[in-house]
């Protein structure tokens, strides 16, 4: 949600609302420009909250419909989903490290499966380098590929 939201808000010139909380309402004797700036920020905050709610599923909408600050919404959502992402990241790394090509099995589907795990790590904000990905794939091959691995390493 957040990357798409930031694109829309940037185009609408409302992205500042995600970094800068709405200040307290100015006093009635405040300068006209100060009151106008606060009014714009207040209206933009409402718009951004509505944009955010519109992108959520109905359960999250109900949970966040009374939250008045986009910053508070994002902070809460990060806290809610960060642990879930951490668990998924751990499981993906564990599966990737434990992945071994069984003897006499085709290599191509095995490599495609491992690349899926590697891509998933990137989506979970945990990218690994191409070099490490290659090493993990080579390490996953059975001993019958030792000569291939040695040749590969000598020629790179």
Tab-separated table of C-alpha atoms in Angstrom:
chain	number	residue	atom	x	y	z
A	1	UNK	CA	0.000	0.000	0.000
A	2	UNK	CA	2.582	2.577	1.050
A	3	UNK	CA	4.631	2.853	-2.210
A	4	UNK	CA	1.470	3.345	-4.323
A	5	UNK	CA	0.035	5.711	-1.758
A	6	UNK	CA	3.210	7.799	-1.804
A	7	UNK	CA	3.038	8.073	-5.609
A	8	UNK	CA	-0.561	9.302	-5.500
A	9	UNK	CA	0.141	11.720	-2.651
A	10	UNK	CA	3.221	13.099	-4.379
A	11	UNK	CA	1.180	13.846	-7.483
A	12	UNK	CA	-1.513	15.470	-5.331
A	13	UNK	CA	1.176	17.401	-3.384
A	14	UNK	CA	-0.036	15.903	-0.112
A	15	UNK	CA	2.887	13.590	0.673
A	16	UNK	CA	4.105	15.913	3.430
A	17	UNK	CA	1.187	14.677	5.560
A	18	UNK	CA	2.960	11.305	5.957
A	19	UNK	CA	5.991	12.972	7.569
A	20	UNK	CA	4.600	16.015	9.338
A	21	UNK	CA	1.854	15.697	11.944
A	22	UNK	CA	-0.939	18.227	11.990
A	23	UNK	CA	0.058	20.962	14.440
A	24	UNK	CA	-2.338	22.318	17.013
A	25	UNK	CA	-5.044	24.555	15.660
A	26	UNK	CA	-3.891	28.170	15.684
A	27	UNK	CA	-5.579	30.620	18.014
A	28	UNK	CA	-8.263	32.833	16.580
A	29	UNK	CA	-5.949	35.848	16.769
A	30	UNK	CA	-3.249	34.048	14.673
A	31	UNK	CA	-2.248	35.507	11.353
A	32	UNK	CA	-4.441	34.735	8.361
A	33	UNK	CA	-1.606	32.865	6.574
A	34	UNK	CA	-1.017	30.651	9.618
A	35	UNK	CA	-4.730	29.785	9.860
A	36	UNK	CA	-4.858	29.042	6.098
A	37	UNK	CA	-1.784	26.808	6.296
A	38	UNK	CA	-3.309	24.882	9.197
A	39	UNK	CA	-6.633	24.560	7.349
A	40	UNK	CA	-4.869	23.174	4.247
A	41	UNK	CA	-2.869	20.711	6.351
A	42	UNK	CA	-6.035	19.647	8.180
A	43	UNK	CA	-7.946	19.091	4.916
A	44	UNK	CA	-4.990	17.225	3.372
A	45	UNK	CA	-4.792	15.018	6.470
A	46	UNK	CA	-8.455	14.054	6.077
A	47	UNK	CA	-7.908	13.346	2.360
A	48	UNK	CA	-4.872	11.150	3.059
A	49	UNK	CA	-6.710	9.218	5.775
A	50	UNK	CA	-9.534	8.592	3.297
A	51	UNK	CA	-7.063	7.484	0.587
A	52	UNK	CA	-5.487	5.079	3.047
A	53	UNK	CA	-8.815	3.681	4.237
A	54	UNK	CA	-9.947	3.205	0.631
A	55	UNK	CA	-6.964	0.912	-0.027
A	56	UNK	CA	-7.605	-1.298	3.010
A	57	UNK	CA	-9.782	-4.365	3.310
A	58	UNK	CA	-13.028	-3.924	5.238
A	59	UNK	CA	-11.642	-5.344	8.516
A	60	UNK	CA	-8.768	-2.868	8.555
A	61	UNK	CA	-11.107	-0.042	7.518
A	62	UNK	CA	-13.256	-0.717	10.592
A	63	UNK	CA	-10.189	-0.828	12.801
A	64	UNK	CA	-8.769	2.470	11.487
A	65	UNK	CA	-11.885	4.477	10.576
A	66	UNK	CA	-11.554	6.663	13.707
A	67	UNK	CA	-7.799	7.248	13.449
A	68	UNK	CA	-7.217	10.876	12.466
A	69	UNK	CA	-3.529	10.737	11.635
A	70	UNK	CA	-1.985	9.007	8.611
A	71	UNK	CA	1.296	8.804	10.533
A	72	UNK	CA	-0.445	6.943	13.374
A	73	UNK	CA	-2.097	4.582	10.865
A	74	UNK	CA	1.209	3.733	9.182
A	75	UNK	CA	2.985	3.250	12.508
A	76	UNK	CA	0.259	0.918	13.726
A	77	UNK	CA	0.155	-1.046	10.447
A	78	UNK	CA	3.939	-1.462	10.453
A	79	UNK	CA	3.813	-2.785	14.001
A	80	UNK	CA	0.994	-5.160	13.110
A	81	UNK	CA	2.616	-6.621	10.000
A	82	UNK	CA	6.304	-6.387	10.898
A	83	UNK	CA	6.228	-9.517	13.059
A	84	UNK	CA	4.358	-11.412	10.348
A	85	UNK	CA	6.960	-10.354	7.755
A	86	UNK	CA	9.780	-11.330	10.129
A	87	UNK	CA	8.334	-14.816	10.527
A	88	UNK	CA	7.866	-15.228	6.767
A	89	UNK	CA	11.418	-13.988	6.154
A	90	UNK	CA	12.796	-16.502	8.652
A	91	UNK	CA	10.858	-19.386	7.101
A	92	UNK	CA	11.961	-18.411	3.584
A	93	UNK	CA	15.638	-18.199	4.591
A	94	UNK	CA	15.392	-21.531	6.406
A	95	UNK	CA	13.780	-23.212	3.392
A	96	UNK	CA	16.320	-21.679	1.014
A	97	UNK	CA	19.287	-22.850	3.086
A	98	UNK	CA	17.851	-26.339	3.515
A	99	UNK	CA	16.950	-26.689	-0.170
A	100	UNK	CA	18.873	-29.564	-1.790
A	101	UNK	CA	18.534	-31.063	-5.240
A	102	UNK	CA	17.786	-34.788	-4.898
A	103	UNK	CA	20.066	-37.097	-6.880
A	104	UNK	CA	18.947	-37.765	-10.453
A	105	UNK	CA	16.417	-34.906	-10.354
A	106	UNK	CA	16.214	-32.207	-13.021
A	107	UNK	CA	18.171	-29.062	-12.220
A	108	UNK	CA	15.955	-26.478	-13.927
A	109	UNK	CA	12.840	-26.819	-11.694
A	110	UNK	CA	15.110	-26.853	-8.647
A	111	UNK	CA	16.807	-23.586	-9.654
A	112	UNK	CA	13.445	-21.985	-10.489
A	113	UNK	CA	12.135	-22.984	-7.043
A	114	UNK	CA	15.196	-21.497	-5.357
A	115	UNK	CA	14.887	-18.298	-7.404
A	116	UNK	CA	11.309	-18.046	-6.139
A	117	UNK	CA	12.584	-18.086	-2.546
A	118	UNK	CA	15.214	-15.488	-3.428
A	119	UNK	CA	12.600	-13.257	-5.076
A	120	UNK	CA	10.358	-13.666	-2.051
A	121	UNK	CA	13.162	-12.422	0.206
A	122	UNK	CA	13.497	-9.312	-1.949
A	123	UNK	CA	9.738	-8.713	-1.634
A	124	UNK	CA	10.124	-9.034	2.135
A	125	UNK	CA	12.704	-6.225	2.039
A	126	UNK	CA	15.587	-8.647	2.516
A	127	UNK	CA	17.303	-8.843	-0.879
A	128	UNK	CA	20.401	-10.962	-1.332
A	129	UNK	CA	23.144	-10.307	-3.846
A	130	UNK	CA	23.330	-12.169	-7.139
A	131	UNK	CA	26.650	-13.631	-6.031
A	132	UNK	CA	25.211	-15.021	-2.788
A	133	UNK	CA	22.166	-16.364	-4.646
A	134	UNK	CA	24.460	-18.192	-7.061
A	135	UNK	CA	26.503	-19.607	-4.174
A	136	UNK	CA	23.355	-20.871	-2.438
A	137	UNK	CA	22.164	-22.570	-5.618
A	138	UNK	CA	25.555	-24.158	-6.262
A	139	UNK	CA	25.733	-25.308	-2.644
A	140	UNK	CA	22.331	-26.968	-3.016
A	141	UNK	CA	23.567	-29.315	-5.744
A	142	UNK	CA	24.524	-32.896	-4.842
A	143	UNK	CA	28.127	-34.111	-4.872
A	144	UNK	CA	27.668	-35.434	-8.420
A	145	UNK	CA	27.884	-31.753	-9.497
A	146	UNK	CA	31.210	-31.098	-7.713
A	147	UNK	CA	33.160	-30.928	-10.988
A	148	UNK	CA	30.630	-28.500	-12.456
A	149	UNK	CA	30.807	-26.289	-9.343
A	150	UNK	CA	34.614	-26.334	-9.420
A	151	UNK	CA	34.654	-25.376	-13.126
A	152	UNK	CA	32.124	-22.642	-12.525
A	153	UNK	CA	34.131	-21.157	-9.677
A	154	UNK	CA	37.370	-21.287	-11.668
A	155	UNK	CA	35.806	-19.481	-14.622
A	156	UNK	CA	34.099	-16.633	-12.770
